[in-house]
Coordinates of C-alpha atoms and ligand atoms in Angstrom, one line a residue:
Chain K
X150 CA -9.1 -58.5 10.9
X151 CA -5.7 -56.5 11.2
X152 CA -6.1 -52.9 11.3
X153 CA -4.5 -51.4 8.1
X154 CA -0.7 -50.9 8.8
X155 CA -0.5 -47.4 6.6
X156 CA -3.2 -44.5 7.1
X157 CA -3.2 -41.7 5.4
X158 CA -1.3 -38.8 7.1
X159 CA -3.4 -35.5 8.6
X160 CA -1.9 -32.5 6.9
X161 CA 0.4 -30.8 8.9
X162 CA 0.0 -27.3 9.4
X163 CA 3.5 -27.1 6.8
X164 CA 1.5 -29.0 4.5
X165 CA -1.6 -26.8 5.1
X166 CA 0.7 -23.5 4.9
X167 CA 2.1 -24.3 1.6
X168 CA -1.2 -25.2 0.2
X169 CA -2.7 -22.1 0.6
X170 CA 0.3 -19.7 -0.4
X171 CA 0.2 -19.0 -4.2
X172 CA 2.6 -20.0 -6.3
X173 CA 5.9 -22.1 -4.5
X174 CA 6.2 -20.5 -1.7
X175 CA 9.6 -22.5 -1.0
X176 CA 9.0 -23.0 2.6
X177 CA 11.0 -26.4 2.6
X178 CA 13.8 -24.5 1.6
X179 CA 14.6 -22.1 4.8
X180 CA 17.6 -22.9 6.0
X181 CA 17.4 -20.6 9.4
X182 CA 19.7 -18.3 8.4
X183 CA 17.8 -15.6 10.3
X184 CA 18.3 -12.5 7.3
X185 CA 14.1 -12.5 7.4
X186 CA 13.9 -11.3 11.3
X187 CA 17.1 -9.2 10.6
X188 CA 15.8 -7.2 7.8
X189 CA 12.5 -6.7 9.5
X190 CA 11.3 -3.3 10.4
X191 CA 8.4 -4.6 13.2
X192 CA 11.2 -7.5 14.3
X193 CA 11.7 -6.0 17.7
X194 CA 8.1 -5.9 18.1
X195 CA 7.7 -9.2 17.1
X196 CA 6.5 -13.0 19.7
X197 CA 8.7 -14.4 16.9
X198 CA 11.2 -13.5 14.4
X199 CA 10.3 -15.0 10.6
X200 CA 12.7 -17.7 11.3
X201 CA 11.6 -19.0 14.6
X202 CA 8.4 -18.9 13.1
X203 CA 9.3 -21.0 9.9
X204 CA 10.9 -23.7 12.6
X205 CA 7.8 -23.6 14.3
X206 CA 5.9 -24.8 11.5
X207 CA 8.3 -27.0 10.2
X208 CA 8.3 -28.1 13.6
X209 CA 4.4 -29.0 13.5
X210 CA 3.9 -26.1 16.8
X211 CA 0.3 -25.3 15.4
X212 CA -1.0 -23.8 18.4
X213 CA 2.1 -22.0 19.0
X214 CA 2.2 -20.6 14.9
X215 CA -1.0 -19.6 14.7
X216 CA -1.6 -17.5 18.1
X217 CA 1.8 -15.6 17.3
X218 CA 1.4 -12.1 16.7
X219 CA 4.4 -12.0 13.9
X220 CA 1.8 -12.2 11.2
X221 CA -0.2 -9.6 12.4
X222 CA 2.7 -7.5 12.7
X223 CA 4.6 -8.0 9.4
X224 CA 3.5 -4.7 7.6
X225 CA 4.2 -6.9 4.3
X226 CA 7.2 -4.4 3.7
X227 CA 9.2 -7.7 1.4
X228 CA 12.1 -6.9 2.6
X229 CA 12.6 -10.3 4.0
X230 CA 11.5 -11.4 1.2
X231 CA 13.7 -10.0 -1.5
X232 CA 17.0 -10.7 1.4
X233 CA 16.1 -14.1 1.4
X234 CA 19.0 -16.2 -0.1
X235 CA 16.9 -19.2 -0.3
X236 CA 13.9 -17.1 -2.2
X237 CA 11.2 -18.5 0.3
X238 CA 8.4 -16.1 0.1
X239 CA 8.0 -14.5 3.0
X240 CA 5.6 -12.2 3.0
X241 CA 3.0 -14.6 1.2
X242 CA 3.6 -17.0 4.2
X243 CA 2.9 -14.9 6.7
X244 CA -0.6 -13.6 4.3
X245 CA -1.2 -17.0 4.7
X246 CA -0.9 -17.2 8.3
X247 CA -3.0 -14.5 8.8
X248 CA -5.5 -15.8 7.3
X249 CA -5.3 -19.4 9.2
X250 CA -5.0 -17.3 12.5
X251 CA -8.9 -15.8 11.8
X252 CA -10.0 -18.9 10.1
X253 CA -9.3 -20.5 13.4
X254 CA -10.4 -18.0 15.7
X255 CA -6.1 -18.0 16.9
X256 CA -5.9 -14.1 16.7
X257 CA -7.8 -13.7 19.6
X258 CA -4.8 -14.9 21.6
X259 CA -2.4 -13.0 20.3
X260 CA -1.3 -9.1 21.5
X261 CA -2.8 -8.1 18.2
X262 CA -6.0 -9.0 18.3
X263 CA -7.3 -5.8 16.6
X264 CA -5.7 -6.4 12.6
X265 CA -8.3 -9.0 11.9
X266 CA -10.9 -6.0 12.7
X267 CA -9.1 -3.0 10.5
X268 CA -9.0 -5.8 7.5
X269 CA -12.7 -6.8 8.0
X270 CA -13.9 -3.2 8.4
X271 CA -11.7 -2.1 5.0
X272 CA -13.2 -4.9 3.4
X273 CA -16.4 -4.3 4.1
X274 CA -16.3 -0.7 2.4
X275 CA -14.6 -2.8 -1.0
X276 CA -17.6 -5.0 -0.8
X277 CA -20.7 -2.9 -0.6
X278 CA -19.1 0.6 -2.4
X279 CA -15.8 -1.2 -5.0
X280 CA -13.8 1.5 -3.4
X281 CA -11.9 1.6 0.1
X282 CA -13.3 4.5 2.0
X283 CA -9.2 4.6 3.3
X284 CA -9.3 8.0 6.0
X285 CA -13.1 7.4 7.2
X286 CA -12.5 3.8 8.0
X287 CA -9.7 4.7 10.0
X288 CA -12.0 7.1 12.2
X289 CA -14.5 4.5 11.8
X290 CA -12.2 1.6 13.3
X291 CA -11.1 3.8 16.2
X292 CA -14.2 4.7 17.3
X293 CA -14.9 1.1 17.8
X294 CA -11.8 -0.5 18.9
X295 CA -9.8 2.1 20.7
X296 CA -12.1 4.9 21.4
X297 CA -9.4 5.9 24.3
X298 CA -7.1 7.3 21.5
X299 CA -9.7 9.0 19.5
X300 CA -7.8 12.5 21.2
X301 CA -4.9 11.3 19.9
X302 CA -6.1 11.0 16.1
X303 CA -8.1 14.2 16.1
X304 CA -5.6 16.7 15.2
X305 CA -4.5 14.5 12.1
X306 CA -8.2 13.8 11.6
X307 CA -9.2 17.4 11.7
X308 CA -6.1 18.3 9.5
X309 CA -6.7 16.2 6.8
X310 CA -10.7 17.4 7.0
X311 CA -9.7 20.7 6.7
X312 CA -7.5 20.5 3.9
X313 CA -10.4 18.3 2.3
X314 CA -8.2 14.9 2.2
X315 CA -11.4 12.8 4.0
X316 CA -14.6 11.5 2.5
X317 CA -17.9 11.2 4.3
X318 CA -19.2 8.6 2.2
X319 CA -17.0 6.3 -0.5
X320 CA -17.5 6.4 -4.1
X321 CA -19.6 3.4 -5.6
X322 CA -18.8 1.6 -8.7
X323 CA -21.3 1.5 -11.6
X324 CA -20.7 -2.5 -11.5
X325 CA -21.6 -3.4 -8.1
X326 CA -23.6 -6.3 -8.9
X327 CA -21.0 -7.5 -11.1
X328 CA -18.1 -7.2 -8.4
X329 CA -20.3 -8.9 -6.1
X330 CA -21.3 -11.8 -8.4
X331 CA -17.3 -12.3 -8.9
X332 CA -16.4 -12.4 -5.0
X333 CA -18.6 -14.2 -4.4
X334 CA -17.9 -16.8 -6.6
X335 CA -14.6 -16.3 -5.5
X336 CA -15.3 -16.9 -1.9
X337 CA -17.1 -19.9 -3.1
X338 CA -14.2 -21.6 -4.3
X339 CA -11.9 -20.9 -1.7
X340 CA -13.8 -22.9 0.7
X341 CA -13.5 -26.0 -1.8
X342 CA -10.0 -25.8 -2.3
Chain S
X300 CA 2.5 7.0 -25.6
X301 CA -0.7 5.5 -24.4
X302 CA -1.5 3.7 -20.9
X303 CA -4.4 2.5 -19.0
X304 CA -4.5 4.3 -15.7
X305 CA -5.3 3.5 -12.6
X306 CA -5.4 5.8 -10.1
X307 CA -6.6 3.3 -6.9
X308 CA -8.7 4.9 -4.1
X309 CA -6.4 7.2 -2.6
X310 CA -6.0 9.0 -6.0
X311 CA -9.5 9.4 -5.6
X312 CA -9.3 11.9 -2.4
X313 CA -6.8 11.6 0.1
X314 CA -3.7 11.8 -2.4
X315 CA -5.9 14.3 -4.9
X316 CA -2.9 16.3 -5.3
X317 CA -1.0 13.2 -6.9
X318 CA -3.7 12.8 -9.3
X319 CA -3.9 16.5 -10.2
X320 CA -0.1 16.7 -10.9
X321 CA 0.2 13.2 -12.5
X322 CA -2.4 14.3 -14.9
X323 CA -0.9 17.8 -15.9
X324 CA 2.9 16.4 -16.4
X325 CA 1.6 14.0 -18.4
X326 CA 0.2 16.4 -21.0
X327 CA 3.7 17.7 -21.7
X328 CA 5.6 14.4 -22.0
X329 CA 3.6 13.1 -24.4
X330 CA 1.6 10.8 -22.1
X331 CA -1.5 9.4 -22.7
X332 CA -3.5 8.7 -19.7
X333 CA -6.8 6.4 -20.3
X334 CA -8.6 5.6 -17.2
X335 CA -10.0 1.8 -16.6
X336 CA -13.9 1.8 -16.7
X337 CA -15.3 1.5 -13.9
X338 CA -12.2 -0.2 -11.7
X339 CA -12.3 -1.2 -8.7
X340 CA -10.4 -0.9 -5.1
X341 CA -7.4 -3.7 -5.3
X342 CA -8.2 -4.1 -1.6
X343 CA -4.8 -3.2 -0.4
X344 CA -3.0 -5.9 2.1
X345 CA -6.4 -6.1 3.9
X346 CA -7.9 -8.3 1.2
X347 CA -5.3 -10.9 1.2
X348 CA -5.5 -11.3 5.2
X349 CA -9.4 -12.2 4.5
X350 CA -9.7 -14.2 2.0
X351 CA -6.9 -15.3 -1.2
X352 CA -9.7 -15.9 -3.6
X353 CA -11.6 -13.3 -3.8
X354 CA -8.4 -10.9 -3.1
X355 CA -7.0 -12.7 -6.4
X356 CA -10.6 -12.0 -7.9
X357 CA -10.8 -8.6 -6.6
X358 CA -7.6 -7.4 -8.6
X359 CA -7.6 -9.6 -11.6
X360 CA -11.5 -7.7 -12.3
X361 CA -9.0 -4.7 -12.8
X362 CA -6.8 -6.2 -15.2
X363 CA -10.0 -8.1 -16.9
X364 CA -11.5 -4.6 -17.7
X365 CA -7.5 -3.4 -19.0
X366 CA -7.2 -6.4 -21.2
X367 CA -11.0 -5.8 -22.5
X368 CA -10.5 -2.1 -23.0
X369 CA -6.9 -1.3 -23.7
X370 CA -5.9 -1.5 -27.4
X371 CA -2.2 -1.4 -27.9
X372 CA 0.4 -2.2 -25.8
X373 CA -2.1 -2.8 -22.9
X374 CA 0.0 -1.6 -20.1
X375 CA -1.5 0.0 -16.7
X376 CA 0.6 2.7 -15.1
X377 CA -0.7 3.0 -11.1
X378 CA 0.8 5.8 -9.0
X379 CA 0.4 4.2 -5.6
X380 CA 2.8 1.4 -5.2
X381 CA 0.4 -0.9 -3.8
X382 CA -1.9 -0.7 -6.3
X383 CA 1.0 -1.4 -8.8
X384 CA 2.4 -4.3 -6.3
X385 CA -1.5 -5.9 -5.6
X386 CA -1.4 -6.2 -9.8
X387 CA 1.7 -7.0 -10.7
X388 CA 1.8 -10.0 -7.9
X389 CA -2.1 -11.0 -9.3
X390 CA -0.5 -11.3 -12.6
X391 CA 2.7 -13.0 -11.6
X392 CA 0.9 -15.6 -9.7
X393 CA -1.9 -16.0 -12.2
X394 CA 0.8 -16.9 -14.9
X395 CA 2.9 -19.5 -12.2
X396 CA -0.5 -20.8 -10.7
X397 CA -2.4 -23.0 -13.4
X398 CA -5.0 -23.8 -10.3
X399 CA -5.1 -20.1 -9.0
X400 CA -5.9 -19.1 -12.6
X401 CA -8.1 -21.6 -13.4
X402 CA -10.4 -20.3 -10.0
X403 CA -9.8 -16.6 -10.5
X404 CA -11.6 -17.1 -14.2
X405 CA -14.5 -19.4 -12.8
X406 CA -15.1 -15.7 -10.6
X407 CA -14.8 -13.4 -12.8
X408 CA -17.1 -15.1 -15.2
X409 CA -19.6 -14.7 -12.9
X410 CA -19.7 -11.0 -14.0
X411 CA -18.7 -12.1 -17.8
X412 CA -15.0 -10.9 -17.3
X413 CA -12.1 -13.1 -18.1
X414 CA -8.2 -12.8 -17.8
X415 CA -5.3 -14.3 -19.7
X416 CA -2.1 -14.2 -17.4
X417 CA 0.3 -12.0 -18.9
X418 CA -2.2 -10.2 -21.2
X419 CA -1.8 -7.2 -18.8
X420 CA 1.1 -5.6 -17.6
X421 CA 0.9 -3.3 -14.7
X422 CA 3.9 -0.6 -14.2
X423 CA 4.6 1.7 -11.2
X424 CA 4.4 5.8 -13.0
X425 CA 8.0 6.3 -11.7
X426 CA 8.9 3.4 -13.2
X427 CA 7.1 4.6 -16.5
X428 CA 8.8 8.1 -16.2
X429 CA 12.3 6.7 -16.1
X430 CA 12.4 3.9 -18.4
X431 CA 9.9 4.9 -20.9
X432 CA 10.0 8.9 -20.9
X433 CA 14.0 8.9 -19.8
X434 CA 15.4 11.6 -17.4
X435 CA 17.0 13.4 -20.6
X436 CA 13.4 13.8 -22.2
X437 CA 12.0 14.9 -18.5
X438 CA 15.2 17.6 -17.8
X439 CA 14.2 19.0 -21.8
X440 CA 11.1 20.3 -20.4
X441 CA 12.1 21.9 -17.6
X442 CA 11.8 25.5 -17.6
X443 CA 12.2 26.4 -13.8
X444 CA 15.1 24.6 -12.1
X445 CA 14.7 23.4 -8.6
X446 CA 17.9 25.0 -8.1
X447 CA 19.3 25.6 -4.5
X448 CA 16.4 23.1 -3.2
X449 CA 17.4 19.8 -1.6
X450 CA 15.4 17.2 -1.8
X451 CA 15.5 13.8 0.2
X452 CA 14.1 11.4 -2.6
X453 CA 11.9 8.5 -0.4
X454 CA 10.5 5.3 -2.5
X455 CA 9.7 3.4 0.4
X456 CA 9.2 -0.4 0.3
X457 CA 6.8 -1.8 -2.3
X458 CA 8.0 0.0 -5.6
X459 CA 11.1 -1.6 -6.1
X460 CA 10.0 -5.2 -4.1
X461 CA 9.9 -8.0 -5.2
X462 CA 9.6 -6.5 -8.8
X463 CA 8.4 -9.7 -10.5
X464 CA 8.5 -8.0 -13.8
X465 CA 9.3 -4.7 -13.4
X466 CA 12.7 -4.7 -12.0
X467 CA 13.7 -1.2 -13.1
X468 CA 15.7 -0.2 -9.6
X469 CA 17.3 -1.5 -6.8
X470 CA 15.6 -2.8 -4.0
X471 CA 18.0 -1.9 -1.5
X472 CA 19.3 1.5 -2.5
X473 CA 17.3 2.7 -6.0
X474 CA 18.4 5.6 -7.9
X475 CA 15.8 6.3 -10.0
X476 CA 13.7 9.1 -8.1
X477 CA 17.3 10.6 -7.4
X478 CA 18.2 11.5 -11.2
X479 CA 14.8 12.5 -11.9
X480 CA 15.0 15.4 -9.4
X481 CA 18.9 16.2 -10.8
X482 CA 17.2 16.4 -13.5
X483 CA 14.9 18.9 -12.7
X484 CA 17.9 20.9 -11.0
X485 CA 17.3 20.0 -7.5
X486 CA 19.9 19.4 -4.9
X487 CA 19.7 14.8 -4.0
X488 CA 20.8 14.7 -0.3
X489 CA 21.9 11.0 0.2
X490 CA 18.9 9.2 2.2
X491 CA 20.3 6.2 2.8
X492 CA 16.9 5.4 4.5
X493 CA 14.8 5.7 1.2
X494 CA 13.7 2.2 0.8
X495 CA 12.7 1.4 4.6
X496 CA 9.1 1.0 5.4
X497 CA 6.8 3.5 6.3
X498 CA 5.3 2.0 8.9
X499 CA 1.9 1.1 6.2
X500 CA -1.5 0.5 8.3
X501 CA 0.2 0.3 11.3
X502 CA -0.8 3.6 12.2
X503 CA -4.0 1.8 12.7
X504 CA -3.2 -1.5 14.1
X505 CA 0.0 0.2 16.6
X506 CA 0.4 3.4 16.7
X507 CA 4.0 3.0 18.9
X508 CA 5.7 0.9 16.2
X509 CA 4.6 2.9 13.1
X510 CA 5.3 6.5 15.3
X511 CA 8.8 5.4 15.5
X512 CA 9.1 3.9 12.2
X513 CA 8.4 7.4 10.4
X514 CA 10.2 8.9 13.1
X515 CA 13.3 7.7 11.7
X516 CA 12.5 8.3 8.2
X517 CA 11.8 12.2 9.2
X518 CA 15.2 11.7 11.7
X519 CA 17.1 10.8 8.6
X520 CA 16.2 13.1 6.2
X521 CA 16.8 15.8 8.6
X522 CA 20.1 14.8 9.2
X523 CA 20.6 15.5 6.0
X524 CA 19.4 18.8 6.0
X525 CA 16.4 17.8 3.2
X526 CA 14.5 20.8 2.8
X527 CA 12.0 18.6 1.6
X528 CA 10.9 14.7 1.3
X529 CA 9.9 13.5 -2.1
X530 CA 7.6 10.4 -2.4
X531 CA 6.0 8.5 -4.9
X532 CA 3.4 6.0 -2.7
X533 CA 0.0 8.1 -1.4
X534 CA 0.6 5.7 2.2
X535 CA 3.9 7.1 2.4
X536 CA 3.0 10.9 2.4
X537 CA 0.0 10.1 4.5
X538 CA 2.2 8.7 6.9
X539 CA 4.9 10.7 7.0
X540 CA 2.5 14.0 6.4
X541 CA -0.3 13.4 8.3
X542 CA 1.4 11.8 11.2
X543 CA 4.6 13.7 11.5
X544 CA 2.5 16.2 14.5
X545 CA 1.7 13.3 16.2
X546 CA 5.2 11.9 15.8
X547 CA 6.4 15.3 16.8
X548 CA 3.8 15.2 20.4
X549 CA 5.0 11.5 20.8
X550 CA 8.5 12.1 21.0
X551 CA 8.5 15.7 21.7
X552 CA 11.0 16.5 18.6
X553 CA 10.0 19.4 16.5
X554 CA 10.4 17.8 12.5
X555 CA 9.1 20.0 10.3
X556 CA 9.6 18.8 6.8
X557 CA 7.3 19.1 4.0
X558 CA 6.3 15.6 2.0
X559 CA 5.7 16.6 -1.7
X560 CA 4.8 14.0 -4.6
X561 CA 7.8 13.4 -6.9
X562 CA 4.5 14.6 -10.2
X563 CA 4.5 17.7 -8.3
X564 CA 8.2 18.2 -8.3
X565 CA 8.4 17.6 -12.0
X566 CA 5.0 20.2 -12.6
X567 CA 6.7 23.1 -10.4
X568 CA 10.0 22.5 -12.7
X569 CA 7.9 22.6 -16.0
X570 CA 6.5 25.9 -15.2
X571 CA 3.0 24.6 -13.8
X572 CA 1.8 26.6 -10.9
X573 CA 1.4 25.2 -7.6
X574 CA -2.3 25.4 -7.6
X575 CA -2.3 23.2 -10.8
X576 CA -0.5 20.4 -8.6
X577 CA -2.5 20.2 -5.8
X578 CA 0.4 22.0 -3.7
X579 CA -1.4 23.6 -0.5
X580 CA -3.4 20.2 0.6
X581 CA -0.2 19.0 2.6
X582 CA 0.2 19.0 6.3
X583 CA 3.4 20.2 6.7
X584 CA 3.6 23.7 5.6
X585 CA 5.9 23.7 2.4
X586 CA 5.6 27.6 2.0
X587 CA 8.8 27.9 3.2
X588 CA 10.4 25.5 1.4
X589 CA 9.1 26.5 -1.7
X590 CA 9.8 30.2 -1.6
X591 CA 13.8 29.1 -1.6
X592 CA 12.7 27.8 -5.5
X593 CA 10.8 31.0 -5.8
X594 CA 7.6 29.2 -5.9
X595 CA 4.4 31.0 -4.6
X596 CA 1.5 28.2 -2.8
X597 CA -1.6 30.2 -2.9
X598 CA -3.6 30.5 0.6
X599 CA -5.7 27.5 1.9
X600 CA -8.8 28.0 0.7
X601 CA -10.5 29.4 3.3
X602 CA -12.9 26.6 4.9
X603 CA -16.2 27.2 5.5
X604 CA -16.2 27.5 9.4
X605 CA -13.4 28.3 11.6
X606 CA -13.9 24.8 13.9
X607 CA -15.7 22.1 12.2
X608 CA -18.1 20.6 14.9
X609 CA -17.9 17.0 15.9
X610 CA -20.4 16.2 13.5
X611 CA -19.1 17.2 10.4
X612 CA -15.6 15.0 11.9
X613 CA -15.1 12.0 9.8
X614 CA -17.3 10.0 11.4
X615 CA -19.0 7.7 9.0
X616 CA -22.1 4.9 9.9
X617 CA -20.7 1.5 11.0
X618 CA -20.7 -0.9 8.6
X619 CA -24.0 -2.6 10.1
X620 CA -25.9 0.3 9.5
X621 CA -25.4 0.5 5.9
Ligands
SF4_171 S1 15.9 -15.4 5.2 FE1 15.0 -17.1 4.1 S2 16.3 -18.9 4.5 FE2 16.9 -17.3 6.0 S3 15.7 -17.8 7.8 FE3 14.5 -16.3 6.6 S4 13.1 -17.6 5.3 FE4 14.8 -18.9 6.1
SF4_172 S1 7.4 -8.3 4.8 FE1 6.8 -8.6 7.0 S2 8.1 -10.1 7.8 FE2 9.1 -9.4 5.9 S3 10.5 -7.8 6.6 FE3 8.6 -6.8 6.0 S4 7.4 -6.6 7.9 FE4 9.1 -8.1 8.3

């Protein structure tokens, strides 16, 4: 028997992208004019500017997209976005890509491997207290991850103790269980979609 | 005229003084000021690297428990402009996104909460002040001009971006911060920097890039001979408070410029004292600053021990302990 002549496509990683970006995200509609990368505050600091980045995609560079650190250092600032003549949402995209890049175990590759970290230990805080714990977690996360440069927080550490700006512990909401019912729900669904 | 607050974490501690002097100007304006029950963290940018859903689910609870508990109008002020972003975008996307909705509202009624797109409408305070309150109505109640002091007014990024439906100012070069404080009597230096980005969590993820991204806030400002730098985002005076001795040890530069919330402007011009704003838990000395307006910042409180010893450092348990 013949083999059939159509299959379905695998989605691309533009397909994928777009899927997961709220709203319409308007990707399809960059026309590489470069105003993203030019706007951007962390551009010089970036593997890729916005645009490259977009033509990557488009370009089906998956490997390439997802092990970039340009995610990890857009500081989700929307300048890009607002510039953008075609209205593509930026910053959404690159939300997106950050999250494919630890989905995927890609950030590891990239020169900022540390962001997935700061997000997870934030979260963490929001999960078990329903506050962020904002100042601590900061101490908290350099202890860990670059306990080298604990000397160089200290004096803003210790200033911000002293003028009682740091909690010890974060506040707990009276509705944990209800919080935690709703996330993870939420989490739930996310995988299905 | 009545609002739901909410004050977001940082309210909570960090930016205490924001809080305190949101609260008292309030009084005087005819401000209304009911705080959500029970809210919860809108999880910042970190959320939305983890996991859309429950970032979604995370904020919408917040504008669940508004739309339950507000009465009329049912509008949210939030001082910090990511809590105001994080809920304004929930609520933008919720009423574009039939699918995003539809799963938002399958979580939150697993803790009986539910949220009708649009029901809610969450406002930045500074937008609130000028549009609702009016410069004219603010400058009426001034009683002690902030004559002779000149201020560098500083929104930074989020406030006026991408606005969905609160499009009360520029995004590139805004205004309204600027006739607020000529309203109060102070002195507006042009800052044609006031809508860059402070640098957010980078002080966390790379030190480097966010160092020299407040460095040329604090560069700009002083080129303008700001006395002082008015802000309106808790992130933004941490970072350009908190950090501005490290910028200063980084790049050897000696910036000393004094990062005041735009509440505690307004409180100092209506007669409050500075004690009642939460003036004195800033960095950056603004003594200095302050005498030129005639304005007195009581001590520090004296702390407790001279050095605090390593233990009593902000060093919480890791998470796997709790
Ligand atoms: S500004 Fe918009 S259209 Fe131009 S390159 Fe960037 S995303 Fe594409
Ligand atoms: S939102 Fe991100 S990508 Fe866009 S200008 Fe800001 S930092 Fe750059």
């Amino acid at each position: 028997m013949a083999e059939a002549t159509t299959q379905a496509r695998a989605p691309t990683i533009f397909d994928r992208v777009v899927a997961a970006t709220p709203g319409t995200p308007r990707l399809e509609m960059c026309i590489q004019c470069g105003t993203c990368g030019g706007s951007c505050p962390s551009g010089a600091d970036m593997d890729h500017t916005p645009r490259a980045l977009f033509a990557m995609i488009k370009a089906g560079m998956e490997t390439q997209v997802l092990s970039s650190n340009t995610p990890w250092y857009c500081v989700s600032c929307y300048y890009c976005t607002v510039r953008c003549p075609q209205e593509v949402h930026v910053t959404d995209l690159m939300y997106t890509l950050k999250r494919f890049s630890i989905q995927e175990k890609y950030y590891q590759d990239s020169s900022s491997a540390d962001a997935p970290p700061f997000s997870q230990t934030f979260i963490h805080y929001v999960e078990n207290y329903g506050r962020s714990f904002e100042l601590g977690l900061a101490t908290w996360y350099h202890l860990k991850y670059h306990p080298l440069d604990m000397p160089k927080i200290m004096p803003m550490a210790t200033g911000l103790l002293r003028k009682g700006r740091i909690d010890i512990t974060p506040k707990k909401i009276k509705g944990m269980d209800n919080l935690k019912a709703i996330l993870a729900k939420a989490k739930e669904l996310e995988g299905e979609i | 005229m009545k609002y739901g607050y909410y004050p977001g974490c940082s309210l909570e501690k960090n930016a205490a003084s924001y809080n305190m002097s949101t609260l008292a100007v309030a009084k005087p304006l005819g401000i209304e000021f009911q705080e959500l029950e029970d809210w919860n963290c809108c999880g910042a940018t970190e959320y939305m690297t983890l996991n859309r859903m429950a970032a979604y689910a995370l904020i919408t609870r917040n504008l669940a428990l508004a739309e339950k508990q507000l009465t009329d109008g049912k509008q949210v002020a939030a001082p910090c402009s990511m809590c105001f972003l994080n809920m304004a975008k929930a609520d933008h996307y919720l009423s574009e996104d039939a699918t995003l909705a539809k799963n938002v509202n399958l979580a939150l009624a697993a803790g009986d909460l539910h949220y009708t797109p649009g029901s809610v409408r969450a406002r930045h305070l500074l937008e609130i002040m000028i549009e609702d309150i009016g410069v004219e109505a603010i400058a009426s109640k001034v009683t002690k001009p902030l004559s002779g002091l000149k201020v560098a007014p500083y929104y930074g990024c989020l406030i006026t971006r991408p606005g969905y439906l609160s499009k009360f100012d520029d995004y590139e070069y805004p205004t309204s911060l600027d006739k607020i404080m000529k309203g109060l009597g102070a002195t507006v230096v042009d800052y044609p920097m006031k809508a860059h980005c402070c640098g957010g969590h980078m002080t966390q993820i790379s030190q480097a890039v966010a160092l020299e991204l407040i460095r040329q806030l604090l560069q700009n400002a002083a080129e303008y001979e700001a006395d002082i730098i008015v802000t309106l985002c808790p992130m933004c005076q941490l970072n350009l408070d908190a950090y501005q001795g490290d910028v200063n040890r980084f790049f050897k530069t000696k910036y000393h410029i004094p990062v005041l919330y735009f509440t505690q402007m307004m409180g100092l011009a209506f007669g409050f004292s500075a004690g009642e704003l939460g003036i004195g838990k800033e960095l950056v000395d603004a003594r200095q600053a302050l005498a030129k307006i005639g304005v007195q910042v009581p001590e520090a409180e004296p702390t407790k021990k001279k050095k605090p010893s390593k233990e009593e450092l902000p060093m919480p348990r890791m998470p796997e302990e709790s």
